[in-house]
Amino acid sequence: MAFDIEMIKGVYTKMAENVDKAREVVGKPLTLSEKILYNHLWDGTPTKAFVRGKDYVDFAPDRIACQDATAQMALLQFMQAGKAKVAVPTTVHCDHLIQAKDGAAADLKHANSVSSEVFNFLESVSNKYGIGFWKPGAGIIHQVVLENYAFPGGMMIGTDSHTVNAGGLGMVAIGVGGADAVDVMAGMAWELKFPKLIGVKLTGELSGWTAPKDVILKVAEILTVKGGTGAIVEYFGPGATAMSCTGKGTICNMGAEIGATTSTFGYDESMERYLRSTERADVADAANKVKEYLTADPEVYANPEQYFDQVIEINLSELNPLLNGPFTPDLSTPAGKEMTEKAQANDWPLVVEWGLIGSCTNSSYEDLSRASSIAQQAIDKGLKMKSELGINPGSEQVRYTAERDGILAVFEKLDAKIFTNACGPCIGQWARYSDPKNAPKNSIVHSFNRNFAKRADGNPNTHAFVASPELTAAIAISGRLDFNPMTDKLINENGEEVMFDEPTGWELPPKGFEVKDNGYLAPEEDGSHVQVKVADDSERLQLLTPFEPLGDTITGAKLLIKAFGKCTTDHISMAGPWLRFRGHLDNISNNCLIGAVNAYNQKTNFVKNQLTGEYGGVPDVQRQYKKEGIKTVVVGDHNYGEGSSREHAAMEPRHLGVAAVIVKSFARIHETNLKKQGMLGLTFDNESDYDLIQEDDTFNFLDLNQFAPDKPLMLEVVHADGSKDIIKLNHTYNNAQIAWYKAGSALNLIAAQNA
């Protein structure tokens, strides 16, 4: 039986009435995304049609999921909210703090030793507040959610940007910062700007070497890393319904890489098969009773241009295997000859040192079985591995079943390293080098989602390329980045030319899923007696102190850094070795913006201290400004804050005394995180004003006392020579968000309301 089945039935019970009313209010047929959104309004029955991309709307999500790195700060904040128990079903998943190095058993033992303080904190706080707890080794959050919690037509939020993976089971699942999750945990509404809608029509059918991963790699090429910002991407068409549920999850998962609010598919037979296979027949039975409400109205898919803001069509029969990268997930290259040409032109290493299969994106039973079919061919055809191979199963259920069915044994015959059921190399938790900053230039191929510099192993010279699991396996066996398994031959141990046959696999395990210990701990019904302890001298955990409001008069603020080019959350708050400090705001603030490139000298972590005229690390300079009571400003380029949902990228600057972040454009989650922490997240009205900002500038906000929705703010920029520029800054704050700013943070407002 499914978790929270009565909650799920409740969602379906009200769906027909709410969707029918929404269709009447909107005055036209509805997409699936609209049906789910209108069925989850905080105020209940729809009474007005919302304007996409403009209206802020309060929603009531069905559930919350948190991974261990972000759960620490989220739950430290929830502890301040004054609540005895979470208001909606919530889970914590320990998957980020497990380093990949020696293999599953040794790595898990090491993680349980070095991070025991954090795991014990998360287990106890979960037990106290009614939160389900998934132990280290249980699996990667998004795979575990897909197997246990996701359901068609539901709405969930999660403190990880790849929460969107649950769209593979027909949810609207959205990545958020911890402060957003705290709102919902505390029984409050969750606010989102009503998304625009992008429709992707899939025709034809996947076959041969082409996989669901190639669909999203193609979409990323078309839309780029910011083309989905502020939109839900809804997939439909015969190619969509022909695809497996976990394949749909892969596509939705990487929707985070195009900036999409989320992605989703309509309920179909593949989802029903997956629900029944994962022992949730009760959910499938309930969904079948309202299945016409769990997909778009027929008119929408028949004439998509009338109902979506943008429509893309992809013929899966014409799609070829792709590799995206390096250093960005939207640079797409077909396997083979084009990669040879592009790699030589750009000096990308053609020798591949590692192939990595798994992560939350591609770690299903289907993924592992298709990749293992390639590995088995290598054994049968007498081929030896030219690269090293690593496997991250998605969950203990997937791992146990794959081991039972001999899939993992195939990889092990090729000397693959089976890592823990955890994120590992996907998030910088890969102990590949003793000195990653000075490691050599090299190429790797993986089935993960992100490939920013240093993302996998901390080495800025690692060129990471994203591909399907089966192509990753083939390339790792060949050792060549430009290997095309559809056309290229390899020489085996006997000197014979051989070719790979097309990959094969199973959508679902023929003998069903099996697991002995899934790693789940249910909370006590009444956790009021549970003690949550945080040691005063802990390096890993620190109780929070509420932020002081920044006020309506900010003058004499100094420039901290003007970031040049791409500035993701990895640049603002690096992961990898810093994950150990995710529960200690002051300690982790020592990585604040150390990866951002200073526009004035093209160096990282080297900015001018206007008080001394000397250069130093960003956190060090900022701490001196804070000590002197001087507020600061960060300036950035387009899509600032792209990437992870980590709210540390907002909390660290706030903690250290940054008052405003002024950029050409924001990634959605990061902009919200800044607002939640009581900061100013502003955009240049004229993008060229970015060029006016000089290294020694001082800033005076001229009309902050008139801060109001839809009213730009005026900023006086005072240069070192005494000259001045007045620039206009836009914002997207509404009245509720301005109230967060005035209170010092959204959490301050919640605590005051629950006092």
Short mmCIF file of N, CA and C in Angstrom, two decimals, residues 347-454:
data_model
loop_
_atom_site.label_atom_id
_atom_site.label_comp_id
_atom_site.label_asym_id
_atom_site.label_seq_id
_atom_site.Cartn_x
_atom_site.Cartn_y
_atom_site.Cartn_z
N ASP A 347 39.79 21.77 -28.52
CA ASP A 347 40.82 21.16 -27.68
C ASP A 347 40.22 20.42 -26.48
N TRP A 348 39.13 19.69 -26.73
CA TRP A 348 38.57 18.83 -25.70
C TRP A 348 39.30 17.49 -25.75
N PRO A 349 39.72 16.96 -24.63
CA PRO A 349 40.41 15.65 -24.65
C PRO A 349 39.49 14.56 -25.21
N LEU A 350 39.96 13.84 -26.21
CA LEU A 350 39.16 12.78 -26.82
C LEU A 350 39.23 11.47 -26.05
N VAL A 351 40.28 11.31 -25.25
CA VAL A 351 40.38 10.12 -24.41
C VAL A 351 39.47 10.30 -23.20
N VAL A 352 38.63 9.32 -22.94
CA VAL A 352 37.69 9.37 -21.82
C VAL A 352 38.25 8.55 -20.66
N GLU A 353 38.40 9.19 -19.50
CA GLU A 353 38.99 8.50 -18.36
C GLU A 353 37.96 7.74 -17.53
N TRP A 354 36.74 8.29 -17.45
CA TRP A 354 35.69 7.64 -16.64
C TRP A 354 34.35 7.71 -17.36
N GLY A 355 33.56 6.67 -17.15
CA GLY A 355 32.14 6.69 -17.47
C GLY A 355 31.38 6.46 -16.18
N LEU A 356 30.36 7.27 -15.94
CA LEU A 356 29.60 7.19 -14.68
C LEU A 356 28.11 7.04 -15.00
N ILE A 357 27.50 6.04 -14.42
CA ILE A 357 26.09 5.74 -14.68
C ILE A 357 25.31 5.79 -13.38
N GLY A 358 24.17 6.48 -13.40
CA GLY A 358 23.32 6.56 -12.21
C GLY A 358 22.86 7.97 -11.95
N SER A 359 22.91 8.38 -10.70
CA SER A 359 22.41 9.65 -10.17
C SER A 359 20.90 9.65 -10.16
N CYS A 360 20.31 10.74 -9.71
CA CYS A 360 18.85 10.82 -9.65
C CYS A 360 18.23 10.83 -11.04
N THR A 361 19.04 11.07 -12.07
CA THR A 361 18.53 11.22 -13.42
C THR A 361 18.36 9.90 -14.16
N ASN A 362 19.30 9.01 -13.98
CA ASN A 362 19.31 7.76 -14.76
C ASN A 362 19.79 6.60 -13.90
N SER A 363 19.03 6.23 -12.90
CA SER A 363 19.45 5.14 -12.02
C SER A 363 18.33 4.14 -11.79
N SER A 364 17.39 4.10 -12.71
CA SER A 364 16.26 3.17 -12.59
C SER A 364 16.69 1.77 -12.99
N TYR A 365 15.83 0.81 -12.75
CA TYR A 365 16.10 -0.56 -13.18
C TYR A 365 16.26 -0.61 -14.70
N GLU A 366 15.42 0.12 -15.41
CA GLU A 366 15.51 0.15 -16.88
C GLU A 366 16.85 0.69 -17.32
N ASP A 367 17.30 1.78 -16.72
CA ASP A 367 18.59 2.38 -17.09
C ASP A 367 19.73 1.39 -16.87
N LEU A 368 19.76 0.76 -15.69
CA LEU A 368 20.84 -0.16 -15.38
C LEU A 368 20.80 -1.39 -16.29
N SER A 369 19.60 -1.86 -16.60
CA SER A 369 19.51 -3.06 -17.44
C SER A 369 19.98 -2.77 -18.87
N ARG A 370 19.63 -1.61 -19.41
CA ARG A 370 20.06 -1.27 -20.78
C ARG A 370 21.58 -1.06 -20.83
N ALA A 371 22.11 -0.40 -19.83
CA ALA A 371 23.56 -0.19 -19.80
C ALA A 371 24.29 -1.53 -19.62
N SER A 372 23.71 -2.42 -18.80
CA SER A 372 24.36 -3.72 -18.57
C SER A 372 24.34 -4.58 -19.82
N SER A 373 23.35 -4.36 -20.70
CA SER A 373 23.32 -5.13 -21.95
C SER A 373 24.53 -4.78 -22.81
N ILE A 374 24.98 -3.55 -22.73
CA ILE A 374 26.19 -3.14 -23.45
C ILE A 374 27.42 -3.73 -22.77
N ALA A 375 27.43 -3.70 -21.44
CA ALA A 375 28.55 -4.29 -20.70
C ALA A 375 28.66 -5.78 -20.99
N GLN A 376 27.51 -6.47 -21.05
CA GLN A 376 27.53 -7.91 -21.33
C GLN A 376 28.08 -8.18 -22.73
N GLN A 377 27.74 -7.33 -23.68
CA GLN A 377 28.28 -7.49 -25.04
C GLN A 377 29.80 -7.35 -25.04
N ALA A 378 30.31 -6.42 -24.23
CA ALA A 378 31.76 -6.25 -24.16
C ALA A 378 32.42 -7.54 -23.69
N ILE A 379 31.80 -8.18 -22.70
CA ILE A 379 32.32 -9.45 -22.19
C ILE A 379 32.24 -10.52 -23.28
N ASP A 380 31.08 -10.62 -23.91
CA ASP A 380 30.85 -11.66 -24.92
C ASP A 380 31.73 -11.48 -26.15
N LYS A 381 32.01 -10.24 -26.51
CA LYS A 381 32.76 -9.96 -27.74
C LYS A 381 34.26 -9.79 -27.49
N GLY A 382 34.68 -10.03 -26.24
CA GLY A 382 36.11 -10.00 -25.94
C GLY A 382 36.71 -8.61 -25.87
N LEU A 383 35.91 -7.62 -25.46
CA LEU A 383 36.42 -6.25 -25.35
C LEU A 383 36.84 -5.94 -23.91
N LYS A 384 37.88 -5.17 -23.78
CA LYS A 384 38.31 -4.74 -22.45
C LYS A 384 37.98 -3.27 -22.26
N MET A 385 37.68 -2.90 -21.01
CA MET A 385 37.36 -1.51 -20.69
C MET A 385 38.58 -0.63 -20.95
N LYS A 386 38.37 0.46 -21.67
CA LYS A 386 39.45 1.44 -21.88
C LYS A 386 39.36 2.57 -20.86
N SER A 387 38.17 2.77 -20.28
CA SER A 387 37.98 3.79 -19.25
C SER A 387 37.58 3.08 -17.96
N GLU A 388 37.58 3.81 -16.88
CA GLU A 388 37.03 3.28 -15.64
C GLU A 388 35.53 3.54 -15.63
N LEU A 389 34.82 2.68 -14.89
CA LEU A 389 33.36 2.76 -14.88
C LEU A 389 32.85 2.77 -13.45
N GLY A 390 31.92 3.69 -13.18
CA GLY A 390 31.31 3.78 -11.85
C GLY A 390 29.80 3.73 -11.96
N ILE A 391 29.16 3.07 -10.98
CA ILE A 391 27.71 2.91 -10.98
C ILE A 391 27.13 3.42 -9.67
N ASN A 392 26.13 4.31 -9.75
CA ASN A 392 25.38 4.76 -8.57
C ASN A 392 23.92 4.32 -8.70
N PRO A 393 23.52 3.19 -8.08
CA PRO A 393 22.11 2.80 -8.13
C PRO A 393 21.23 3.86 -7.45
N GLY A 394 19.97 3.95 -7.92
CA GLY A 394 19.12 5.03 -7.44
C GLY A 394 18.52 4.82 -6.06
N SER A 395 18.33 3.56 -5.69
CA SER A 395 17.74 3.28 -4.38
C SER A 395 18.16 1.89 -3.97
N GLU A 396 17.96 1.57 -2.70
CA GLU A 396 18.27 0.23 -2.23
C GLU A 396 17.35 -0.79 -2.92
N GLN A 397 16.12 -0.39 -3.22
CA GLN A 397 15.21 -1.29 -3.91
C GLN A 397 15.73 -1.61 -5.32
N VAL A 398 16.18 -0.59 -6.03
CA VAL A 398 16.74 -0.81 -7.36
C VAL A 398 18.03 -1.63 -7.26
N ARG A 399 18.89 -1.27 -6.30
CA ARG A 399 20.17 -1.98 -6.16
C ARG A 399 19.96 -3.45 -5.83
N TYR A 400 19.11 -3.71 -4.86
CA TYR A 400 18.87 -5.09 -4.44
C TYR A 400 18.29 -5.92 -5.59
N THR A 401 17.32 -5.34 -6.29
CA THR A 401 16.70 -6.05 -7.41
C THR A 401 17.70 -6.28 -8.54
N ALA A 402 18.51 -5.25 -8.84
CA ALA A 402 19.51 -5.38 -9.90
C ALA A 402 20.57 -6.41 -9.53
N GLU A 403 20.93 -6.48 -8.26
CA GLU A 403 21.89 -7.49 -7.81
C GLU A 403 21.27 -8.88 -7.92
N ARG A 404 20.03 -9.02 -7.48
CA ARG A 404 19.32 -10.31 -7.57
C ARG A 404 19.27 -10.82 -9.00
N ASP A 405 19.06 -9.91 -9.95
CA ASP A 405 18.88 -10.30 -11.35
C ASP A 405 20.20 -10.38 -12.13
N GLY A 406 21.33 -10.21 -11.45
CA GLY A 406 22.62 -10.36 -12.10
C GLY A 406 23.12 -9.16 -12.86
N ILE A 407 22.40 -8.05 -12.78
CA ILE A 407 22.79 -6.85 -13.53
C ILE A 407 24.09 -6.25 -12.99
N LEU A 408 24.18 -6.12 -11.69
CA LEU A 408 25.39 -5.52 -11.11
C LEU A 408 26.60 -6.42 -11.33
N ALA A 409 26.38 -7.74 -11.34
CA ALA A 409 27.50 -8.67 -11.56
C ALA A 409 28.14 -8.47 -12.93
N VAL A 410 27.32 -8.09 -13.91
CA VAL A 410 27.85 -7.83 -15.25
C VAL A 410 28.83 -6.66 -15.21
N PHE A 411 28.42 -5.58 -14.55
CA PHE A 411 29.32 -4.42 -14.43
C PHE A 411 30.59 -4.80 -13.66
N GLU A 412 30.43 -5.59 -12.63
CA GLU A 412 31.59 -5.96 -11.80
C GLU A 412 32.59 -6.82 -12.57
N LYS A 413 32.10 -7.58 -13.54
CA LYS A 413 33.02 -8.37 -14.38
C LYS A 413 33.92 -7.46 -15.21
N LEU A 414 33.48 -6.24 -15.43
CA LEU A 414 34.30 -5.26 -16.14
C LEU A 414 35.07 -4.36 -15.17
N ASP A 415 35.13 -4.79 -13.91
CA ASP A 415 35.85 -4.06 -12.85
C ASP A 415 35.24 -2.70 -12.57
N ALA A 416 33.93 -2.56 -12.80
CA ALA A 416 33.25 -1.31 -12.45
C ALA A 416 33.20 -1.16 -10.93
N LYS A 417 33.19 0.06 -10.49
CA LYS A 417 33.08 0.34 -9.06
C LYS A 417 31.62 0.65 -8.75
N ILE A 418 31.00 -0.14 -7.89
CA ILE A 418 29.62 0.09 -7.49
C ILE A 418 29.64 0.99 -6.27
N PHE A 419 29.17 2.22 -6.45
CA PHE A 419 29.15 3.18 -5.36
C PHE A 419 27.85 3.04 -4.55
N THR A 420 27.77 3.80 -3.48
CA THR A 420 26.58 3.78 -2.62
C THR A 420 25.36 4.30 -3.37
N ASN A 421 24.17 3.90 -2.91
CA ASN A 421 22.92 4.43 -3.45
C ASN A 421 22.81 5.89 -3.02
N ALA A 422 23.54 6.75 -3.66
CA ALA A 422 23.63 8.15 -3.23
C ALA A 422 24.13 8.99 -4.40
N CYS A 423 24.18 10.29 -4.20
CA CYS A 423 24.51 11.22 -5.29
C CYS A 423 25.97 11.13 -5.72
N GLY A 424 26.88 11.12 -4.76
CA GLY A 424 28.29 10.93 -5.05
C GLY A 424 28.86 11.85 -6.10
N PRO A 425 29.39 11.29 -7.22
CA PRO A 425 30.07 12.11 -8.22
C PRO A 425 29.18 13.16 -8.89
N CYS A 426 27.88 13.01 -8.79
CA CYS A 426 26.98 13.96 -9.44
C CYS A 426 27.01 15.33 -8.79
N ILE A 427 27.42 15.41 -7.51
CA ILE A 427 27.33 16.68 -6.78
C ILE A 427 28.67 17.11 -6.18
N GLY A 428 29.74 16.59 -6.74
CA GLY A 428 31.05 16.96 -6.21
C GLY A 428 31.51 16.09 -5.06
N GLN A 429 30.75 15.05 -4.73
CA GLN A 429 31.14 14.14 -3.65
C GLN A 429 31.88 12.93 -4.22
N TRP A 430 32.90 13.22 -4.96
CA TRP A 430 33.72 12.18 -5.59
C TRP A 430 35.17 12.44 -5.23
N ALA A 431 35.73 11.57 -4.41
CA ALA A 431 37.12 11.73 -3.97
C ALA A 431 38.05 11.15 -5.02
N ARG A 432 38.07 11.77 -6.16
CA ARG A 432 38.86 11.27 -7.29
C ARG A 432 40.32 11.69 -7.20
N TYR A 433 40.56 12.90 -6.69
CA TYR A 433 41.92 13.45 -6.63
C TYR A 433 42.25 13.87 -5.21
N SER A 434 43.54 13.80 -4.88
CA SER A 434 43.98 14.35 -3.59
C SER A 434 44.11 15.86 -3.66
N ASP A 435 44.36 16.37 -4.86
CA ASP A 435 44.49 17.83 -5.07
C ASP A 435 43.71 18.21 -6.33
N PRO A 436 42.38 18.28 -6.24
CA PRO A 436 41.57 18.50 -7.45
C PRO A 436 41.84 19.80 -8.18
N LYS A 437 42.22 20.85 -7.46
CA LYS A 437 42.44 22.14 -8.11
C LYS A 437 43.60 22.10 -9.09
N ASN A 438 44.54 21.21 -8.87
CA ASN A 438 45.71 21.12 -9.74
C ASN A 438 45.73 19.80 -10.52
N ALA A 439 44.56 19.21 -10.69
CA ALA A 439 44.46 17.94 -11.41
C ALA A 439 44.52 18.18 -12.92
N PRO A 440 44.84 17.17 -13.67
CA PRO A 440 45.06 17.35 -15.11
C PRO A 440 43.77 17.51 -15.91
N LYS A 441 43.93 18.01 -17.12
CA LYS A 441 42.84 18.15 -18.07
C LYS A 441 42.41 16.75 -18.52
N ASN A 442 41.10 16.52 -18.55
CA ASN A 442 40.62 15.19 -18.94
C ASN A 442 39.14 15.27 -19.30
N SER A 443 38.63 14.19 -19.89
CA SER A 443 37.21 14.09 -20.22
C SER A 443 36.57 12.92 -19.50
N ILE A 444 35.33 13.12 -19.06
CA ILE A 444 34.51 12.04 -18.52
C ILE A 444 33.14 12.11 -19.19
N VAL A 445 32.44 10.99 -19.21
CA VAL A 445 31.07 10.94 -19.72
C VAL A 445 30.20 10.38 -18.61
N HIS A 446 29.04 11.00 -18.39
CA HIS A 446 28.15 10.49 -17.34
C HIS A 446 26.68 10.65 -17.73
N SER A 447 25.85 9.90 -17.02
CA SER A 447 24.41 9.97 -17.27
C SER A 447 23.73 10.89 -16.27
N PHE A 448 24.51 11.80 -15.66
CA PHE A 448 23.96 12.71 -14.65
C PHE A 448 23.22 13.86 -15.34
N ASN A 449 23.01 14.97 -14.62
CA ASN A 449 22.27 16.10 -15.19
C ASN A 449 23.13 17.34 -15.37
N ARG A 450 24.01 17.60 -14.44
CA ARG A 450 24.80 18.84 -14.47
C ARG A 450 26.25 18.57 -14.81
N ASN A 451 26.87 19.52 -15.46
CA ASN A 451 28.28 19.33 -15.84
C ASN A 451 29.05 20.64 -15.75
N PHE A 452 28.66 21.51 -14.80
CA PHE A 452 29.42 22.74 -14.60
C PHE A 452 30.85 22.40 -14.19
N ALA A 453 31.76 23.32 -14.39
CA ALA A 453 33.15 23.11 -14.00
C ALA A 453 33.24 22.74 -12.52
N LYS A 454 34.03 21.72 -12.21
CA LYS A 454 34.30 21.23 -10.85
C LYS A 454 33.12 20.51 -10.22
#
